mmCIF file with all atom_site columns, C-alpha atoms in Angstrom:
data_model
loop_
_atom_site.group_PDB
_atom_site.id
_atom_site.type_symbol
_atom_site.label_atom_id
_atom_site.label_alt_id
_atom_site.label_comp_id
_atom_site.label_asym_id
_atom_site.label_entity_id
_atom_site.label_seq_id
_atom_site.pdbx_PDB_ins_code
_atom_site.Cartn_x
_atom_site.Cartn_y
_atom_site.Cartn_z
_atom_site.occupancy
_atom_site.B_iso_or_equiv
_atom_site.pdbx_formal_charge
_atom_site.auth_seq_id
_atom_site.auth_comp_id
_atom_site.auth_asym_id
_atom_site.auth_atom_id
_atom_site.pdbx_PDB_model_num
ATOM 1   C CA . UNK A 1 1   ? -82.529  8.773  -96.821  1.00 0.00 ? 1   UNK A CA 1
ATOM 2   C CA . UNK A 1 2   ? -79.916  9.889  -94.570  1.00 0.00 ? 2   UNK A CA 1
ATOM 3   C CA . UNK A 1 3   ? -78.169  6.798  -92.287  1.00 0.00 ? 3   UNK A CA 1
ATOM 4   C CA . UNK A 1 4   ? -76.596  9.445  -89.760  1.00 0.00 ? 4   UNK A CA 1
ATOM 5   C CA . UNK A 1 5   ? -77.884  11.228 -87.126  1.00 0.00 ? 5   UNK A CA 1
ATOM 6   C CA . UNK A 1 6   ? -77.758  15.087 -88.086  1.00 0.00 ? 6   UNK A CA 1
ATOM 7   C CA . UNK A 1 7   ? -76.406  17.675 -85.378  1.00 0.00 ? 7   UNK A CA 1
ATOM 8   C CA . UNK A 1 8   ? -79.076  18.972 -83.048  1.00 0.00 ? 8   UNK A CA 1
ATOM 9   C CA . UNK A 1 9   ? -79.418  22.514 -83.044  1.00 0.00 ? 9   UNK A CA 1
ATOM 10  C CA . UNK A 1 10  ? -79.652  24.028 -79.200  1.00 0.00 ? 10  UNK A CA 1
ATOM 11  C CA . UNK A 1 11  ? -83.371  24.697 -78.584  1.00 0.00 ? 11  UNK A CA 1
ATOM 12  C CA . UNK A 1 12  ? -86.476  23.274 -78.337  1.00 0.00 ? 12  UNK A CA 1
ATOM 13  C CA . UNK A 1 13  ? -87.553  19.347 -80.063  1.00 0.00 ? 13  UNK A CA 1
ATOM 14  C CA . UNK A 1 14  ? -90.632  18.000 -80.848  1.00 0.00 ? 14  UNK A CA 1
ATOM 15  C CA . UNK A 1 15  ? -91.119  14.500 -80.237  1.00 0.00 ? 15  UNK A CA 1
ATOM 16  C CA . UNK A 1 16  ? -93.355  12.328 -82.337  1.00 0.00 ? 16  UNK A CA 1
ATOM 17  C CA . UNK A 1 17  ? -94.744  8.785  -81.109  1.00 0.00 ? 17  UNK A CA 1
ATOM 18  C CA . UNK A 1 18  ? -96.711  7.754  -84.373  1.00 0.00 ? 18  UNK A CA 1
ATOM 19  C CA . UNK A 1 19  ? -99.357  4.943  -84.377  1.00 0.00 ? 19  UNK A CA 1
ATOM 20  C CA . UNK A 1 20  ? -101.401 4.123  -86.949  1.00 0.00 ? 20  UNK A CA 1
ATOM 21  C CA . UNK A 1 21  ? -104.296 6.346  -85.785  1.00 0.00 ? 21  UNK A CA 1
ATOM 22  C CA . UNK A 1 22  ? -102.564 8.905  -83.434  1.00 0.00 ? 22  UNK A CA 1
ATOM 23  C CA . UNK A 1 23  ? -99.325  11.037 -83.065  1.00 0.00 ? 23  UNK A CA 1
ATOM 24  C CA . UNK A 1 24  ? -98.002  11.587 -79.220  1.00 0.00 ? 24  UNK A CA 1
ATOM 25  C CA . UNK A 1 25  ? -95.981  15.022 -79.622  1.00 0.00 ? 25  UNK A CA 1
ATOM 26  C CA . UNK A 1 26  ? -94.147  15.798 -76.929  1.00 0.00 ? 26  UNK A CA 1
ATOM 27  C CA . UNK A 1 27  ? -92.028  19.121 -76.990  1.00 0.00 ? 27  UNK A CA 1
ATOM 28  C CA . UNK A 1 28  ? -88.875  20.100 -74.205  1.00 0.00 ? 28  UNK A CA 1
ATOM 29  C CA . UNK A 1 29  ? -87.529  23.657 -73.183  1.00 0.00 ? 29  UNK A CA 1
ATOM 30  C CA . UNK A 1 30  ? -84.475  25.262 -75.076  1.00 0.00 ? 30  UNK A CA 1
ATOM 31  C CA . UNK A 1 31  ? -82.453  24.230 -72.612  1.00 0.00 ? 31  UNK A CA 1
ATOM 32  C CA . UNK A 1 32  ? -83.376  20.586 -72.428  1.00 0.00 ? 32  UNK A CA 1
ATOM 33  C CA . UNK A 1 33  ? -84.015  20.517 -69.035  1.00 0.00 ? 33  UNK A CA 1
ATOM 34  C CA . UNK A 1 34  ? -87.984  19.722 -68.733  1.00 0.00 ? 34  UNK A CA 1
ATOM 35  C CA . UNK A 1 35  ? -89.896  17.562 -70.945  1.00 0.00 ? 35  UNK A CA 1
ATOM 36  C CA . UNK A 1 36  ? -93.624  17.789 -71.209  1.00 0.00 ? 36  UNK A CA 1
ATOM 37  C CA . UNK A 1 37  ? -96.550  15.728 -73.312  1.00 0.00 ? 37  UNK A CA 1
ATOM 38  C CA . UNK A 1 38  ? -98.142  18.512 -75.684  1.00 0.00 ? 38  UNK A CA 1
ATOM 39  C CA . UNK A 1 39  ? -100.931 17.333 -77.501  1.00 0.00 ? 39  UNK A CA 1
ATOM 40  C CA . UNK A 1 40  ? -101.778 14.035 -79.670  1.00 0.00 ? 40  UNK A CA 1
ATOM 41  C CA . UNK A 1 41  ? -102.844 14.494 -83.085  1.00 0.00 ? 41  UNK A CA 1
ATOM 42  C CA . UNK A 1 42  ? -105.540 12.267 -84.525  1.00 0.00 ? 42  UNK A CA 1
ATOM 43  C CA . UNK A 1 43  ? -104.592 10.743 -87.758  1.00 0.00 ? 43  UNK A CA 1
ATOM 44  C CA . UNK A 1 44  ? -106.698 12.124 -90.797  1.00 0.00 ? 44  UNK A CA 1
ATOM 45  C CA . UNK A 1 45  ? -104.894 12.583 -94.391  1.00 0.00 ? 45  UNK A CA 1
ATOM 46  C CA . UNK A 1 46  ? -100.823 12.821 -94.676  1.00 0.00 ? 46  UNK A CA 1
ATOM 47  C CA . UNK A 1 47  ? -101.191 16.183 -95.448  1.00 0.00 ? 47  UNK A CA 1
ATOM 48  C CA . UNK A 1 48  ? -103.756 17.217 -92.619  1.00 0.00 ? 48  UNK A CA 1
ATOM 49  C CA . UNK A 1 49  ? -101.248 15.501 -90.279  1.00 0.00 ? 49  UNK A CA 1
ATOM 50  C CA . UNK A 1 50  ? -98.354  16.896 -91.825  1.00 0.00 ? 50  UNK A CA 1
ATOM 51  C CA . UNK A 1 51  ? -100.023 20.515 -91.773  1.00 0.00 ? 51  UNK A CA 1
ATOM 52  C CA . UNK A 1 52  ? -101.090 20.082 -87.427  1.00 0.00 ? 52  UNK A CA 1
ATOM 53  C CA . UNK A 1 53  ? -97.083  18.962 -86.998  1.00 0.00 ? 53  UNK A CA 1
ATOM 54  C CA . UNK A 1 54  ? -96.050  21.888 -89.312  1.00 0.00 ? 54  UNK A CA 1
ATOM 55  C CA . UNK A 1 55  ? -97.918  24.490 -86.804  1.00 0.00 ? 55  UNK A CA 1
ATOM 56  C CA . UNK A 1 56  ? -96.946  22.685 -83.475  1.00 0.00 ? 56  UNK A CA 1
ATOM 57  C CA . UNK A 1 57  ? -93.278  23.422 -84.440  1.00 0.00 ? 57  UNK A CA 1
ATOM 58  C CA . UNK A 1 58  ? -93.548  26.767 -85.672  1.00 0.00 ? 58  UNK A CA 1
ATOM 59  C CA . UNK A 1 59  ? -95.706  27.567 -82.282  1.00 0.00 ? 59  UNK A CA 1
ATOM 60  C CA . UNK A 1 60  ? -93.231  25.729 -80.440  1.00 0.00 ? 60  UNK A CA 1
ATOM 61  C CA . UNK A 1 61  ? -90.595  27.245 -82.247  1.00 0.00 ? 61  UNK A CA 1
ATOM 62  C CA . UNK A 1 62  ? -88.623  23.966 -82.454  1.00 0.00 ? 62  UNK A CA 1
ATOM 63  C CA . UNK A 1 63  ? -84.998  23.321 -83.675  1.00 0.00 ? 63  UNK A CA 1
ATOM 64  C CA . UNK A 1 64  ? -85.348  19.672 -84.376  1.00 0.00 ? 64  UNK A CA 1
ATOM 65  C CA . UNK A 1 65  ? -87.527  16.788 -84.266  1.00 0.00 ? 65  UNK A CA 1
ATOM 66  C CA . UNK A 1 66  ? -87.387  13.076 -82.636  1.00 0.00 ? 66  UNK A CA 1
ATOM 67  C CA . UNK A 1 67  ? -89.107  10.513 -84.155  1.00 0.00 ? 67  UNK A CA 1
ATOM 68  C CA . UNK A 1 68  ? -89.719  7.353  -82.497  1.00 0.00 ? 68  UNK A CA 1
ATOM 69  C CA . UNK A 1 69  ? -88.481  4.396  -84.664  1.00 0.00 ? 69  UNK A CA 1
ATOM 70  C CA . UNK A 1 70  ? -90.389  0.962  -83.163  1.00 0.00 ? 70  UNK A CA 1
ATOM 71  C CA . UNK A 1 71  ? -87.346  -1.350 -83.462  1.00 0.00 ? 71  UNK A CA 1
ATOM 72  C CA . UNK A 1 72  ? -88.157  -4.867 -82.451  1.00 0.00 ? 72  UNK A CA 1
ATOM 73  C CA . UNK A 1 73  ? -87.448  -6.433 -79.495  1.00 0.00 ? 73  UNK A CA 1
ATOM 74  C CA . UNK A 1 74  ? -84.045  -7.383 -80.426  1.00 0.00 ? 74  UNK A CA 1
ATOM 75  C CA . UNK A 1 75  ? -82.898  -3.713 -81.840  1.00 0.00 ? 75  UNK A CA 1
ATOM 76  C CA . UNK A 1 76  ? -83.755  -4.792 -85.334  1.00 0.00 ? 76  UNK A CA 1
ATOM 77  C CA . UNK A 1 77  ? -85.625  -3.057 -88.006  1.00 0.00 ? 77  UNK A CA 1
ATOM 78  C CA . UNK A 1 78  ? -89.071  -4.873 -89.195  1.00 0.00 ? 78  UNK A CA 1
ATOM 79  C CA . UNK A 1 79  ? -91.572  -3.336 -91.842  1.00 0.00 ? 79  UNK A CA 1
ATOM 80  C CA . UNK A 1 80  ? -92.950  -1.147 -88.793  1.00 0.00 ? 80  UNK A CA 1
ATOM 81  C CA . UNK A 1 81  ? -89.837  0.607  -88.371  1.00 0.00 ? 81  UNK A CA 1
ATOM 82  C CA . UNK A 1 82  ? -89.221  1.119  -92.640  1.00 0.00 ? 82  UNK A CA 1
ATOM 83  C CA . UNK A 1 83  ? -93.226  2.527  -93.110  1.00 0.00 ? 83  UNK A CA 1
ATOM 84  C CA . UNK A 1 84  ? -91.610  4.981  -90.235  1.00 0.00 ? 84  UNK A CA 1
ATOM 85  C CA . UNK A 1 85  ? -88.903  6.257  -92.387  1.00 0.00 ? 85  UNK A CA 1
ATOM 86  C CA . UNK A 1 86  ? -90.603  6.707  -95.137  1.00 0.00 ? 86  UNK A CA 1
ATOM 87  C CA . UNK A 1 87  ? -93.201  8.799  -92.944  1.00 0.00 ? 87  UNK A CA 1
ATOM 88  C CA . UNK A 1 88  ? -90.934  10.525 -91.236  1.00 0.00 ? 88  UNK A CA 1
ATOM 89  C CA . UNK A 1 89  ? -89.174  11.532 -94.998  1.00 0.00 ? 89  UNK A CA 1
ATOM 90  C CA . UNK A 1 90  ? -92.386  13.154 -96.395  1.00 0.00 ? 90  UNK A CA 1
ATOM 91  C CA . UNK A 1 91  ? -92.485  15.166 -92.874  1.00 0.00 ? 91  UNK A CA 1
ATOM 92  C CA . UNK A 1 92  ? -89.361  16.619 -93.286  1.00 0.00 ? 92  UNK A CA 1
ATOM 93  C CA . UNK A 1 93  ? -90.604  17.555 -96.645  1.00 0.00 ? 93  UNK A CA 1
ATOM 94  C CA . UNK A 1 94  ? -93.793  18.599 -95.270  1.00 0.00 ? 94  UNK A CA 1
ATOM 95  C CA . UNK A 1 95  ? -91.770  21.081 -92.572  1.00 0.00 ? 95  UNK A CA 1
ATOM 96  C CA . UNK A 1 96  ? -89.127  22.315 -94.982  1.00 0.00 ? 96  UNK A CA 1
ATOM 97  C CA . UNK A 1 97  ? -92.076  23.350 -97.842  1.00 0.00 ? 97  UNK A CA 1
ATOM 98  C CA . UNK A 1 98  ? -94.401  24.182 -94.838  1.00 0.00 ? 98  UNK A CA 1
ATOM 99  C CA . UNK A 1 99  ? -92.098  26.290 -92.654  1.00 0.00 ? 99  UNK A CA 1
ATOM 100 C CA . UNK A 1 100 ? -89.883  27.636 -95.160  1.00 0.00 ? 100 UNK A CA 1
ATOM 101 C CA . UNK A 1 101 ? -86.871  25.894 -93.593  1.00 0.00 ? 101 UNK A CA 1
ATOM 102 C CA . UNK A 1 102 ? -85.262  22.313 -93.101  1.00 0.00 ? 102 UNK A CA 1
ATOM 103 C CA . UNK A 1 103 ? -86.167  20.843 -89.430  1.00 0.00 ? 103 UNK A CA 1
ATOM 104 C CA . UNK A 1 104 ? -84.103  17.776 -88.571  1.00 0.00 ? 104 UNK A CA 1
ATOM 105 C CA . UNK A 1 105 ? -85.544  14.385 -87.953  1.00 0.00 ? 105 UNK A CA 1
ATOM 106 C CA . UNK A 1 106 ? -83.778  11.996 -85.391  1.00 0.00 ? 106 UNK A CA 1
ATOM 107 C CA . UNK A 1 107 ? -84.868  8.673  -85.111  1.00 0.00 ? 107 UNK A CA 1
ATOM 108 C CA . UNK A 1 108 ? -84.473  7.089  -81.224  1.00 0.00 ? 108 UNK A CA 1
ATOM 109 C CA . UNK A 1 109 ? -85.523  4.167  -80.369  1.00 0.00 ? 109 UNK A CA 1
ATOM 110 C CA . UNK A 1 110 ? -88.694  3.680  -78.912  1.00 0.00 ? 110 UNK A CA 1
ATOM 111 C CA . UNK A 1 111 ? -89.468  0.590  -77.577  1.00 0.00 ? 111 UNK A CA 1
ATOM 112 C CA . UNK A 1 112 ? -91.011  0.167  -73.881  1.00 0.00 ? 112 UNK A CA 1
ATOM 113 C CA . UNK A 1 113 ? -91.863  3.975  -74.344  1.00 0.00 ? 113 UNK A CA 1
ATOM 114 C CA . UNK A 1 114 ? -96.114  3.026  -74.928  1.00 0.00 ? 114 UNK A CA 1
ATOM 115 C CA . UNK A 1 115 ? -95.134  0.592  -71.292  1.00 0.00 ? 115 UNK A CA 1
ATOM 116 C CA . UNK A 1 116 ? -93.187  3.361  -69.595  1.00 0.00 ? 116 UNK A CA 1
ATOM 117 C CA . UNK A 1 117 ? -95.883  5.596  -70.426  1.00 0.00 ? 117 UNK A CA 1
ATOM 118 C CA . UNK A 1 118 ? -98.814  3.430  -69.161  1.00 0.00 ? 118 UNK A CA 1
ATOM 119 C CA . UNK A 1 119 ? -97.002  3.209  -65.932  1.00 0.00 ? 119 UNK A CA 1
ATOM 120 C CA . UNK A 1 120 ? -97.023  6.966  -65.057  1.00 0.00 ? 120 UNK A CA 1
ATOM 121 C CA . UNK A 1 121 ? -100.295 7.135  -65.956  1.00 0.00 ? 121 UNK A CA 1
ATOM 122 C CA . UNK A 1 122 ? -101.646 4.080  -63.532  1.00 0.00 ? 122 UNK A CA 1
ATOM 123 C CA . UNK A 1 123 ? -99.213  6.186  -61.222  1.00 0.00 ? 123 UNK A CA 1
ATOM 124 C CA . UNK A 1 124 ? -101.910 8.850  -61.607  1.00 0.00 ? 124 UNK A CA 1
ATOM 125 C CA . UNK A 1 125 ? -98.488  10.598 -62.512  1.00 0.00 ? 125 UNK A CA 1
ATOM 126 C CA . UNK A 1 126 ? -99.821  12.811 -65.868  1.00 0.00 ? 126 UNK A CA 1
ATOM 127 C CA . UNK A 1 127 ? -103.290 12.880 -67.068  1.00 0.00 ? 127 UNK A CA 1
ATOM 128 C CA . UNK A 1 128 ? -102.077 13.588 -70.188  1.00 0.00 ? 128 UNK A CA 1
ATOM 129 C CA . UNK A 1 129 ? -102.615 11.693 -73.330  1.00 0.00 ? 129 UNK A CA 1
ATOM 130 C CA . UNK A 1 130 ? -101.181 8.348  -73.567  1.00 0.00 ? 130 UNK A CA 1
ATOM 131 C CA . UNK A 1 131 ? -99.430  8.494  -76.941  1.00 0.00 ? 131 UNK A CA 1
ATOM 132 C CA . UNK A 1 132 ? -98.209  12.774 -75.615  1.00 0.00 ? 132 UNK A CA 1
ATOM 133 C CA . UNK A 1 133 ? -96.964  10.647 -73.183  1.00 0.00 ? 133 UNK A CA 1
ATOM 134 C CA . UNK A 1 134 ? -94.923  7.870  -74.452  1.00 0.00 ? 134 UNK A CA 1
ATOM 135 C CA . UNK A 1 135 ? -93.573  10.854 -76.985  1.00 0.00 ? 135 UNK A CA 1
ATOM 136 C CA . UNK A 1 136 ? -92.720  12.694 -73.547  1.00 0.00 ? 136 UNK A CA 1
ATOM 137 C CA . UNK A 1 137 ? -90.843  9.480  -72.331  1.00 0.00 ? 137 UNK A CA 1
ATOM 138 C CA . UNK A 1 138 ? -88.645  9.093  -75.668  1.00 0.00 ? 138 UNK A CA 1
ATOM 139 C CA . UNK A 1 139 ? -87.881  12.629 -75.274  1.00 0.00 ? 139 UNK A CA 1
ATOM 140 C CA . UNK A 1 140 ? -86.453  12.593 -71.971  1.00 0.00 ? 140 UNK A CA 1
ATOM 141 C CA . UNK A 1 141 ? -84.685  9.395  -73.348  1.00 0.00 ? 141 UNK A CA 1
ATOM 142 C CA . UNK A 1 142 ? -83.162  10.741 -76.089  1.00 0.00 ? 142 UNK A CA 1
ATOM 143 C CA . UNK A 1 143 ? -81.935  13.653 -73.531  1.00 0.00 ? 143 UNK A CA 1
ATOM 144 C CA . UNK A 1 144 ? -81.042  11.152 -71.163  1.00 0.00 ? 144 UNK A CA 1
ATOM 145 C CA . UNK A 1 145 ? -79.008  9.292  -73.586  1.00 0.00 ? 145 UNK A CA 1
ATOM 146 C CA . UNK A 1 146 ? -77.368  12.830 -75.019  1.00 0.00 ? 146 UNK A CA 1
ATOM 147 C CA . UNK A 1 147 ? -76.554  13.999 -71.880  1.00 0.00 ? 147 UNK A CA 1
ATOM 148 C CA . UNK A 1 148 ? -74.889  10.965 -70.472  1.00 0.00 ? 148 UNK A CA 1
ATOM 149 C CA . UNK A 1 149 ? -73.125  10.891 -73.789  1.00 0.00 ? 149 UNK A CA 1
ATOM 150 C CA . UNK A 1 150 ? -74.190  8.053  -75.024  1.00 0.00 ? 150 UNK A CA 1
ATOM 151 C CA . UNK A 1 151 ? -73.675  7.623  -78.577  1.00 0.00 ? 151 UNK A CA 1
ATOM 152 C CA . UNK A 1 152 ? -76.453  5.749  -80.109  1.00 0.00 ? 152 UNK A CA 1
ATOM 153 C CA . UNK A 1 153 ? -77.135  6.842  -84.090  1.00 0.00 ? 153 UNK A CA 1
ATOM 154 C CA . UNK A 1 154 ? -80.370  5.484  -85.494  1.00 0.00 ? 154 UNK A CA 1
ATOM 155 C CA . UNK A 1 155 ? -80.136  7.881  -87.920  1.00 0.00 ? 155 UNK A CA 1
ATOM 156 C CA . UNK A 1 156 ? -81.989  11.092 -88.749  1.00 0.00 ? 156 UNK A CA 1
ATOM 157 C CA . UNK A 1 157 ? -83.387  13.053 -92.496  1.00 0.00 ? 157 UNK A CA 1
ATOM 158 C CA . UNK A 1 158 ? -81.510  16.449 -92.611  1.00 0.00 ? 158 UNK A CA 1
ATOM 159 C CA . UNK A 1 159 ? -82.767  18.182 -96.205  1.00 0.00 ? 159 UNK A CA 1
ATOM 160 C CA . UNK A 1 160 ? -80.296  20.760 -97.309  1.00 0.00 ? 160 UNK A CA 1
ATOM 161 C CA . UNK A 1 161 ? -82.247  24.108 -97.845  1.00 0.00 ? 161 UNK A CA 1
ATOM 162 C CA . UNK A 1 162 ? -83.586  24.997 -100.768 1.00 0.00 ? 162 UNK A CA 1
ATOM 163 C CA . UNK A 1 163 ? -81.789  28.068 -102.921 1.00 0.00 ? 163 UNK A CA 1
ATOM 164 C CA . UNK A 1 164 ? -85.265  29.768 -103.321 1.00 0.00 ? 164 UNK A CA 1
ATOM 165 C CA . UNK A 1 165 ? -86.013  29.802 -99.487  1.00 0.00 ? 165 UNK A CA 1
ATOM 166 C CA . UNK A 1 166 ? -82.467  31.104 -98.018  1.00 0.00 ? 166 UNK A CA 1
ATOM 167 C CA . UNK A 1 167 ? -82.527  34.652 -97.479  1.00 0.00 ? 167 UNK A CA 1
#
């Protein structure tokens, strides 16, 4: 498992929130400037899931994708955050056997996202999905954070390609 953050191609991400039972995808222009909640994905089999995420980012025609990584409170990693990696591992191998390239996973942290997102909603703010939600707030965070130049790494999976698919 990579431990640094790989570049981010310009264009569009695709933000996951994963719970246990649902997936908040979240997706932003090529230009980064708008972020929007998409759709969330009901958990069925890995390779259901992996298949759904697989055609939002060839529809979407995304570059990269964020992952949220639930750090705990104090910015460490518990067993929540390592079942995460390991997810978000198989995904990348999902999208690179699925899509015929590698996509980039970044991990940002995502705590006070599910909070953030409640609030908008009471707000009567989105209608959207909660979880499409939450993944829309860690997107703009991750922006946020990028554009301000903040460097925070919590590290990311880039596969290389695979000699059979370049070309």
């Amino acid at each position: 498992m990579g431990n640094s953050r790989p570049p981010v191609a310009p264009g569009k991400l695709l933000a996951l929130d994963v719970g246990m039972s649902r997936i908040g995808v979240a997706v932003c222009d090529p230009l980064w400037l708008s972020v929007r909640p998409l759709t969330v994905v009901q958990r069925r089999s890995r390779n259901e899931d992996f298949a759904v995420l697989a055609s939002l980012a060839a529809t979407q025609e995304v570059q990269s994708v964020i992952c949220g990584l639930p750090l705990n409170m104090d910015g460490s990693e518990g067993a929540q955050a390592q079942t995460v990696r390991k997810w978000a591992q198989r995904l990348a191998q999902a999208l690179r056997a699925l899509l015929g390239r590698p996509v980039p996973v970044i991990f940002w942290d995502e705590r006070l996202t599910t909070f953030a997102a409640q609030e908008l909603r009471a707000e009567g703010r989105t209608k959207a999905g909660e979880d499409a939600v939450a993944a829309a707030v860690l997107l703009q965070g991750y922006l946020d954070a990028r554009r301000s130049g903040e460097d925070l790494d919590f590290g990311g999976i880039d596969l290389p390609q695979r000699h059979h698919e370049a070309g």
